Amino acid sequence: MIKLIDLTKVYKGFCAVDEINIDVKAGAIFGFLGPNGAGKTTTIKMMAGIIKPTSGQIIINGMNLAEKPSAVKQYVGFIPDRPFLYEKLTGFEFLLLIAGLYRLDHTPLFDHRISELLELFDLSHWKDELIESYSHGMKQRLVMCASLLHRPGVLIVDEPMVGLDPRAARLVKGIFKEQASNGTTIFMSTHSLEVAQEICDEIAIIQTGQIVAKGTSEALRRMAGVDGDLEHTFLKLTEGKRLGHEKFLSAH
Amino acid sequence: MKNFYLLIKPRFFAFRNQLISSKGGKRKRIFILGGLGFAFCCGMFVVSSRVLMHFQSVEVIGDLVARYLLSMILLTFFSLLIFSHIITAVSNLYLSKDLEFCHSTPVSVEELFLSRSFFTLMDSSWMLLIFGLPVFMAYAYVYRPGAGFYFTLLHMNLAMIIIAAGAGILITMLLVYVFPAQRTKDIIMFIAILMIVALYFLFRFLRPERLANPDSFFSIMEYLSALKAPQSPYLPTQWITETLWDSLTVPGGKNHMFAVTLTWVTALSMVVINVWVAQAVYIAGFSKSQEAKKRHTVGTKILDVFVRCIKKPFGEDLGAIIAKDLRTFFRDNTQWSQLILLGALVVVYVYNFSVLPLDKSPIKLDFLQNELAFLNMGLAGFVLSAISARFIFTAVSAEGEAYWVISSSPMRLRQYLWGKYVYFLFPMVFLAEVLVIVTNYLLDVTCFMMFLSSIAMFFMVLGIVALGIGFGALYANFKYENIAQLSVGFGGVLYMIVSSIFIAIVIVLEAGPVYILFTSDASGTTVTAFQWLLIIASFLMVVLINILAIFKPMKMGLKALREYEG
Ligand SMILES: Nc1ncnc2c1ncn2[C@@H]1O[C@H](COP(=O)(O)OP(=O)(O)OP(=O)(O)O)[C@@H](O)[C@H]1O
Ligand SMILES: [Mg+2]
């Protein structure tokens, strides 16, 4: 469903993402882990079509993002790491904006869908307030609402749990699982290893722009040769290039 | 005071880092801007010394006029300084993003207040340097005073800036304190209205048109006494004018201890009063301004109907963006209050035409009127560029950090940019035609000129708007602190320059053929084939340049947006 082929991003001589290859099956939840500054957000922004890759391909649902950007974006739902929104709109007006951008028909059924989603994310009482008065977590939930509005086949999510209270985090986990069981493919970066362990079918660990390990959490554990939970595995797998990785990168 | 130094240090570091780390492109920008600023200063200097020399050659009243001009300049500077201090004080003392951090550190109120006031003073008075220095130097060039003048100039101007800063900051603090919390952001609106009123009074106070027209006085004596009359003995600018003027013209300089002392005592007591007031109300005001975010929207019904009408012809996705833009515009006080301000600017512009003593001009010819019509077109074009530098150039950047919503949506960027273009085109064409037709009417031009300028203006606006959107996309910045600052940044200034050049070229190309037609009409000769060729060639050039001005910047902007990577 999602295919990244030799995907590379170079920022002014600095290689943030270095020829990564990833293949995600339809209906799977794919976890993308890695230390700070590893290149997760960069990869995800490229997949969402916000920044252009320096080289390599992104193929989603059999379509190349570079060739058919509109069709791919229509198929994808995107949740960024920080919920920057139009502060002077109300939550409801923001959802209408999204509906317009994705060319959703304005039918009674659609209105029903909006109120259903607002209810799901516990935002019904806030829908007519300006977004500038929302808290961080509320904005985050509104973004999730917006990304599900057009029933995407692929969800691309950057650190979904940041700023959510335990109840909302639980809710989001549930929604992701349900979406996946309905056939939606989810590509998710996260720092929360429990979340990764709990809901991801497959995990990749990226470090200094390169994939250092890929597989189910079971396979990763075997690869690292450690017992115990994913935390040990993660620390073991990412310890190698920790020191002096700046030097390593600037050699590129 | 150690903390004061600590608090202002980050700014210097940021400035230094910018200078050091800027390589290639950035450094080139700094040079270009510096060069432009220098050229501007030189131009100001040449023009002002010309004017002053002209005055000096006039007997008796020459010096008086020069002195009157000096007091007018100082008064204008002083009021501009107070305004700009109010505006920058609001953002430096209450709205700036790093304030939350500063208030959480254990520094004292006085130190925090003084450091923020220092930024305010820096931010709002550098303009004075750029505009004022060449003018004062022109005075020095023409009157050749001793070294004492430069010293007086330096410390008197410093005192004036401190007084203006004190007044501006004091007004801001009191306004923020007095207004209820939910309305803090409306203060900007309030200030805008205040400024319009003040602008009006300044104009009435100075009455610049009477200088141009000595006939309006009954006798030369009256004219002289009007010039000599001090504006007001209580205005600091009056004391400064006196001191400066005497050190300019009287060799050795008269002793102005009283005026100098008065000025400095005022300046220093301003500082003390400000610190007292800050101790009393600054913290309370800051905490209030943090609550300023609105929860409830007002007037939503009317806005809804209005938005629905406008967005209809744009289709679903563009319509959604336009609805968003309109709502944001009307809910953001800082935006539409600036529109009011610009409106006032336009009124002043038109007003100036209505008081022009045209009928007193010695060369009363149709010709002059038509020349003026071209000049008028240029000026109107410039006013339009200034307006679009604030609203159209910033249209793309106005998406701010929420730009990901657009760029991750299936909407095509080409459609997005052209949609913005069409959206701004209508109000701009309307404004342009109103400006040109009203001023041409006041100038009493011929029908032919009226027709020609309204057509030409229409096509010019097509270019001006496209340049604005294109350059705005080319120099898009989604991470600004304050959007108004973008239009005076590199991209904005570059846009103003390119747009002015475009306007100048179009007008020159159009003025040629009109001149040919008018002279042949006046002398009764027929236009030769060669002249027809020239006319056609220049009109073709106009069309070509217009097409270039519309499509080229849009294309460049589109490419830049596609490759934008934050
Ligand atoms: N606009 C940019 N220009 C230059 N370098 C950038 C830019 N954005 C990111 N980088 C660099 O690219 C690298 C990867 O950044 P990225 O944001 O993808 O990391 P991340 O894995 O998302 O980290 P985190 O876990 O902290 O979110 C970092 O070293 C960062 O400094
Ligand atoms: Mg990240």
PDB file of N, CA and C in Angstrom, chain B residues 496-535:
ATOM      1  N   MET B 496       8.045  46.308  -3.739  1.00  0.00           N
ATOM      2  CA  MET B 496       7.715  47.723  -3.941  1.00  0.00           C
ATOM      3  C   MET B 496       8.569  48.318  -5.062  1.00  0.00           C
ATOM      4  N   ILE B 497       9.842  47.956  -5.066  1.00  0.00           N
ATOM      5  CA  ILE B 497      10.739  48.514  -6.073  1.00  0.00           C
ATOM      6  C   ILE B 497      10.343  48.025  -7.466  1.00  0.00           C
ATOM      7  N   VAL B 498      10.169  46.710  -7.598  1.00  0.00           N
ATOM      8  CA  VAL B 498       9.834  46.153  -8.909  1.00  0.00           C
ATOM      9  C   VAL B 498       8.504  46.718  -9.400  1.00  0.00           C
ATOM     10  N   SER B 499       7.558  46.804  -8.485  1.00  0.00           N
ATOM     11  CA  SER B 499       6.249  47.302  -8.866  1.00  0.00           C
ATOM     12  C   SER B 499       6.336  48.779  -9.297  1.00  0.00           C
ATOM     13  N   SER B 500       7.156  49.567  -8.598  1.00  0.00           N
ATOM     14  CA  SER B 500       7.310  50.974  -8.986  1.00  0.00           C
ATOM     15  C   SER B 500       7.936  51.082 -10.375  1.00  0.00           C
ATOM     16  N   ILE B 501       8.939  50.227 -10.620  1.00  0.00           N
ATOM     17  CA  ILE B 501       9.585  50.268 -11.934  1.00  0.00           C
ATOM     18  C   ILE B 501       8.572  49.918 -13.021  1.00  0.00           C
ATOM     19  N   PHE B 502       7.781  48.894 -12.753  1.00  0.00           N
ATOM     20  CA  PHE B 502       6.742  48.474 -13.703  1.00  0.00           C
ATOM     21  C   PHE B 502       5.806  49.644 -14.012  1.00  0.00           C
ATOM     22  N   ILE B 503       5.340  50.316 -12.965  1.00  0.00           N
ATOM     23  CA  ILE B 503       4.421  51.437 -13.150  1.00  0.00           C
ATOM     24  C   ILE B 503       5.088  52.544 -13.965  1.00  0.00           C
ATOM     25  N   ALA B 504       6.330  52.855 -13.609  1.00  0.00           N
ATOM     26  CA  ALA B 504       7.034  53.929 -14.310  1.00  0.00           C
ATOM     27  C   ALA B 504       7.175  53.611 -15.789  1.00  0.00           C
ATOM     28  N   ILE B 505       7.557  52.373 -16.109  1.00  0.00           N
ATOM     29  CA  ILE B 505       7.754  52.008 -17.515  1.00  0.00           C
ATOM     30  C   ILE B 505       6.447  52.132 -18.287  1.00  0.00           C
ATOM     31  N   VAL B 506       5.378  51.597 -17.707  1.00  0.00           N
ATOM     32  CA  VAL B 506       4.092  51.648 -18.405  1.00  0.00           C
ATOM     33  C   VAL B 506       3.684  53.095 -18.660  1.00  0.00           C
ATOM     34  N   ILE B 507       3.868  53.956 -17.658  1.00  0.00           N
ATOM     35  CA  ILE B 507       3.429  55.338 -17.818  1.00  0.00           C
ATOM     36  C   ILE B 507       4.262  56.068 -18.865  1.00  0.00           C
ATOM     37  N   VAL B 508       5.561  55.840 -18.837  1.00  0.00           N
ATOM     38  CA  VAL B 508       6.415  56.499 -19.831  1.00  0.00           C
ATOM     39  C   VAL B 508       6.026  56.038 -21.240  1.00  0.00           C
ATOM     40  N   LEU B 509       5.778  54.724 -21.363  1.00  0.00           N
ATOM     41  CA  LEU B 509       5.419  54.203 -22.681  1.00  0.00           C
ATOM     42  C   LEU B 509       4.079  54.748 -23.155  1.00  0.00           C
ATOM     43  N   GLU B 510       3.193  55.068 -22.232  1.00  0.00           N
ATOM     44  CA  GLU B 510       1.900  55.598 -22.641  1.00  0.00           C
ATOM     45  C   GLU B 510       1.940  57.105 -22.866  1.00  0.00           C
ATOM     46  N   ALA B 511       2.801  57.776 -22.115  1.00  0.00           N
ATOM     47  CA  ALA B 511       2.851  59.236 -22.226  1.00  0.00           C
ATOM     48  C   ALA B 511       3.357  59.669 -23.597  1.00  0.00           C
ATOM     49  N   GLY B 512       4.295  58.889 -24.187  1.00  0.00           N
ATOM     50  CA  GLY B 512       4.846  59.226 -25.493  1.00  0.00           C
ATOM     51  C   GLY B 512       3.766  59.421 -26.548  1.00  0.00           C
ATOM     52  N   PRO B 513       2.992  58.385 -26.833  1.00  0.00           N
ATOM     53  CA  PRO B 513       1.950  58.495 -27.843  1.00  0.00           C
ATOM     54  C   PRO B 513       0.944  59.606 -27.553  1.00  0.00           C
ATOM     55  N   VAL B 514       0.599  59.767 -26.285  1.00  0.00           N
ATOM     56  CA  VAL B 514      -0.375  60.800 -25.949  1.00  0.00           C
ATOM     57  C   VAL B 514       0.199  62.174 -26.272  1.00  0.00           C
ATOM     58  N   TYR B 515       1.478  62.342 -26.003  1.00  0.00           N
ATOM     59  CA  TYR B 515       2.138  63.606 -26.311  1.00  0.00           C
ATOM     60  C   TYR B 515       2.067  63.883 -27.809  1.00  0.00           C
ATOM     61  N   ILE B 516       2.377  62.847 -28.609  1.00  0.00           N
ATOM     62  CA  ILE B 516       2.326  63.000 -30.068  1.00  0.00           C
ATOM     63  C   ILE B 516       0.928  63.406 -30.511  1.00  0.00           C
ATOM     64  N   LEU B 517      -0.063  62.708 -30.011  1.00  0.00           N
ATOM     65  CA  LEU B 517      -1.444  62.986 -30.417  1.00  0.00           C
ATOM     66  C   LEU B 517      -1.844  64.405 -30.029  1.00  0.00           C
ATOM     67  N   PHE B 518      -1.466  64.810 -28.803  1.00  0.00           N
ATOM     68  CA  PHE B 518      -1.873  66.133 -28.331  1.00  0.00           C
ATOM     69  C   PHE B 518      -1.210  67.245 -29.117  1.00  0.00           C
ATOM     70  N   THR B 519       0.102  67.100 -29.394  1.00  0.00           N
ATOM     71  CA  THR B 519       0.788  68.176 -30.120  1.00  0.00           C
ATOM     72  C   THR B 519       0.238  68.286 -31.531  1.00  0.00           C
ATOM     73  N   SER B 520      -0.033  67.158 -32.164  1.00  0.00           N
ATOM     74  CA  SER B 520      -0.555  67.251 -33.529  1.00  0.00           C
ATOM     75  C   SER B 520      -1.957  67.840 -33.510  1.00  0.00           C
ATOM     76  N   ASP B 521      -2.688  67.529 -32.474  1.00  0.00           N
ATOM     77  CA  ASP B 521      -4.035  68.070 -32.346  1.00  0.00           C
ATOM     78  C   ASP B 521      -3.977  69.575 -32.124  1.00  0.00           C
ATOM     79  N   ALA B 522      -3.023  70.017 -31.269  1.00  0.00           N
ATOM     80  CA  ALA B 522      -2.935  71.437 -30.947  1.00  0.00           C
ATOM     81  C   ALA B 522      -2.432  72.249 -32.125  1.00  0.00           C
ATOM     82  N   SER B 523      -1.473  71.682 -32.880  1.00  0.00           N
ATOM     83  CA  SER B 523      -0.904  72.462 -33.986  1.00  0.00           C
ATOM     84  C   SER B 523      -1.662  72.221 -35.283  1.00  0.00           C
ATOM     85  N   GLY B 524      -2.620  71.335 -35.293  1.00  0.00           N
ATOM     86  CA  GLY B 524      -3.452  71.125 -36.476  1.00  0.00           C
ATOM     87  C   GLY B 524      -2.808  70.267 -37.549  1.00  0.00           C
ATOM     88  N   THR B 525      -1.619  69.715 -37.289  1.00  0.00           N
ATOM     89  CA  THR B 525      -0.989  68.862 -38.294  1.00  0.00           C
ATOM     90  C   THR B 525      -1.498  67.426 -38.146  1.00  0.00           C
ATOM     91  N   THR B 526      -1.329  66.653 -39.198  1.00  0.00           N
ATOM     92  CA  THR B 526      -1.729  65.244 -39.102  1.00  0.00           C
ATOM     93  C   THR B 526      -0.560  64.413 -38.596  1.00  0.00           C
ATOM     94  N   VAL B 527      -0.904  63.300 -38.036  1.00  0.00           N
ATOM     95  CA  VAL B 527       0.118  62.415 -37.493  1.00  0.00           C
ATOM     96  C   VAL B 527       0.740  61.644 -38.652  1.00  0.00           C
ATOM     97  N   THR B 528       2.080  61.645 -38.728  1.00  0.00           N
ATOM     98  CA  THR B 528       2.738  60.959 -39.842  1.00  0.00           C
ATOM     99  C   THR B 528       2.725  59.445 -39.625  1.00  0.00           C
ATOM    100  N   ALA B 529       3.019  58.755 -40.722  1.00  0.00           N
ATOM    101  CA  ALA B 529       3.008  57.288 -40.664  1.00  0.00           C
ATOM    102  C   ALA B 529       4.025  56.784 -39.654  1.00  0.00           C
ATOM    103  N   PHE B 530       5.181  57.464 -39.622  1.00  0.00           N
ATOM    104  CA  PHE B 530       6.220  57.041 -38.696  1.00  0.00           C
ATOM    105  C   PHE B 530       5.760  57.194 -37.244  1.00  0.00           C
ATOM    106  N   GLN B 531       5.064  58.323 -37.014  1.00  0.00           N
ATOM    107  CA  GLN B 531       4.565  58.544 -35.658  1.00  0.00           C
ATOM    108  C   GLN B 531       3.521  57.490 -35.276  1.00  0.00           C
ATOM    109  N   TRP B 532       2.679  57.132 -36.256  1.00  0.00           N
ATOM    110  CA  TRP B 532       1.718  56.050 -35.979  1.00  0.00           C
ATOM    111  C   TRP B 532       2.444  54.768 -35.590  1.00  0.00           C
ATOM    112  N   LEU B 533       3.532  54.538 -36.306  1.00  0.00           N
ATOM    113  CA  LEU B 533       4.323  53.338 -36.026  1.00  0.00           C
ATOM    114  C   LEU B 533       4.829  53.358 -34.585  1.00  0.00           C
ATOM    115  N   LEU B 534       5.325  54.549 -34.189  1.00  0.00           N
ATOM    116  CA  LEU B 534       5.821  54.702 -32.818  1.00  0.00           C
ATOM    117  C   LEU B 534       4.717  54.433 -31.809  1.00  0.00           C
ATOM    118  N   ILE B 535       3.552  55.017 -32.118  1.00  0.00           N
ATOM    119  CA  ILE B 535       2.426  54.867 -31.192  1.00  0.00           C
ATOM    120  C   ILE B 535       2.071  53.402 -31.024  1.00  0.00           C
TER     121      ILE B 535
END
